[in-house]
Structures are given as structure tokens and as C-alpha cells.
Short mmCIF file of C-alpha atoms in Angstrom, two decimals:
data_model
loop_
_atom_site.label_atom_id
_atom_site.label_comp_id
_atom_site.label_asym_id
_atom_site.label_seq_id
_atom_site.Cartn_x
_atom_site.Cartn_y
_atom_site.Cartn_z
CA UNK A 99 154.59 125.06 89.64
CA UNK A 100 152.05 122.76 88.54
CA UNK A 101 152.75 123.08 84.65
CA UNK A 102 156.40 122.40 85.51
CA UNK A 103 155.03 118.91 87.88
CA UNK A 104 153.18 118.33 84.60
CA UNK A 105 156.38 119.06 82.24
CA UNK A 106 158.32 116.75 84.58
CA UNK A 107 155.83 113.48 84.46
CA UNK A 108 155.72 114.41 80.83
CA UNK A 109 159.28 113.26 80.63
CA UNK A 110 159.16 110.21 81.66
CA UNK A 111 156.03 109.15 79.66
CA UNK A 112 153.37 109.69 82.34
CA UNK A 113 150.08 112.16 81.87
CA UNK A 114 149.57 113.85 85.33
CA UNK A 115 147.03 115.75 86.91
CA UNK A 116 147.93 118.11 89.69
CA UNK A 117 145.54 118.87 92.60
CA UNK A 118 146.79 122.05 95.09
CA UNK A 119 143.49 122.73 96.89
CA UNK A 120 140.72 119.89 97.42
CA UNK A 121 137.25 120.11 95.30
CA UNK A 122 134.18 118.98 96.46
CA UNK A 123 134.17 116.26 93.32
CA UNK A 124 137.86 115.38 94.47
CA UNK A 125 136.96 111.69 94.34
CA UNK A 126 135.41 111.43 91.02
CA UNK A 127 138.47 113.56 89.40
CA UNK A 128 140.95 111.39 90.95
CA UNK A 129 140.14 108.65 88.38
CA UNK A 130 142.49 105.86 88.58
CA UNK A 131 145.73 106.79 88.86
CA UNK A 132 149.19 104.63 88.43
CA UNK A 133 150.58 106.62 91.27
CA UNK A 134 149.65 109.45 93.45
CA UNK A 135 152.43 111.83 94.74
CA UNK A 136 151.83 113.52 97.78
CA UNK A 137 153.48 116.68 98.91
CA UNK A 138 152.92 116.63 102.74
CA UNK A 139 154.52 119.97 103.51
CA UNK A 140 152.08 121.88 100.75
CA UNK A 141 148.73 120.43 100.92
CA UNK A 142 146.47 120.67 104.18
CA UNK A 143 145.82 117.08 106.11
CA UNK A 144 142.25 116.66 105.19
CA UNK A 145 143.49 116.46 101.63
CA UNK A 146 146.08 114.05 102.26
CA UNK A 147 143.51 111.99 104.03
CA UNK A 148 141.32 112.07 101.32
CA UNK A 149 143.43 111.11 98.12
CA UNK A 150 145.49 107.99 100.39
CA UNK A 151 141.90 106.46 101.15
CA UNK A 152 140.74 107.12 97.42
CA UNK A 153 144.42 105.74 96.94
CA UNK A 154 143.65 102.63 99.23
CA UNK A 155 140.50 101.78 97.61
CA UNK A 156 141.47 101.84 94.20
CA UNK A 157 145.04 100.07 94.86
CA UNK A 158 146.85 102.88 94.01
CA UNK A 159 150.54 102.89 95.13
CA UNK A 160 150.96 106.19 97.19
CA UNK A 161 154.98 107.89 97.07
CA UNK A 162 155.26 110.66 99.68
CA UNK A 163 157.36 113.31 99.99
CA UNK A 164 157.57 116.36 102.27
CA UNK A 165 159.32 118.98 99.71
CA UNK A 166 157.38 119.73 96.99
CA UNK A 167 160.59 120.79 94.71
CA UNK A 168 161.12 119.39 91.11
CA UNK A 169 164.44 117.33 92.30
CA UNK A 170 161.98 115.63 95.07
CA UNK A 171 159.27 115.05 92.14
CA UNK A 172 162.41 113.37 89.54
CA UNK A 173 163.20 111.60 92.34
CA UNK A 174 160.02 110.10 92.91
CA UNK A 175 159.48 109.59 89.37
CA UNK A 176 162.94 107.44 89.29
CA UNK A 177 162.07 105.12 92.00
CA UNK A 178 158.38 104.31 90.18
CA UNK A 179 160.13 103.52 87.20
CA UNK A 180 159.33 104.43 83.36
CA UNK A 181 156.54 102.65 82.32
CA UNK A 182 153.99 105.46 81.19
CA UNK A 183 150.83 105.81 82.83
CA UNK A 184 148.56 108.55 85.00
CA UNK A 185 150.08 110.02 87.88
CA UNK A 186 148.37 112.30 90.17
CA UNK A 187 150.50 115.01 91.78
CA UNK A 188 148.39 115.90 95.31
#
């Protein structure tokens, strides 16, 4: 699933890095992002915790969803708009 997150940011001009578990050097790996997606039903609280205050200090906008399906992801990608940039899928 996350090649096909990747495939799917690739498509509208954005490089992405996807995070399923959290690392212990999860805030230095985050870099600075155009937009973090979060996938509340799949990752565990701590980790959403963790990438909306990285998110909040850097001034990334945060988009939210609680599927973690590729329509949800296109979806999400279509309301940010197309200007290319990093997105990080969490």
C-alpha cells in the first residue's frame, strides 16, 4: 500500500514519504513537508500526536482522513490542489 500512496502523490506532481509505524528519529525524517496526510483509522494515537505537533511547529497544513483507501488519498490530494511539492503520508 505504501508504493501505491507513493504512485498516487506521484500523479499529481508531489514526492511523498510514507510513515506506517513511528521511528525513534520520526522528527528529523519528517523534514518539511507541504502537507501531511493522516490516516486516523491505521496509525496508533501516539503517532498521530507526534507528526500534528511536528506539523504545528513547522506550519505544515495537516488533511485527515479516517480510511486509508486510495479514493480517500485522491481525494485529499484534489482538495490540496496541484502545485508539486513533499507530502508526507502518516
Amino acid at each position: 500500500m505504501e508504493r501505491a500512496y507513493c504512485d498516487k502523490c506521484a500523479d499529481y506532481g508531489h514526492r511523498a514519504k510514507v510513515y506506517t509505524m513511528r521511528r525513534k528519529d520520526f522528527p528529523r525524517v519528517f523534514g518539511n513537508p507541504d502537507l501531511c496526510i493522516l490516516f486516523t483509522s491505521t496509525v496508533s494515537h501516539t503517532m498521530t500526536q507526534a507528526a500534528c505537533e511536528l506539523a504545528r511547529k513547522k506550519k505544515v497544513t495537516v488533511l485527515r482522513s479516517h480510511t486509508s483507501s486510495l479514493a480517500a488519498l485522491d481525494g485529499l490530494l484534489r482538495a490540496f490542489g496541484k502545485e508539486k511539492g513533499h507530502v508526507a503520508c502518516v
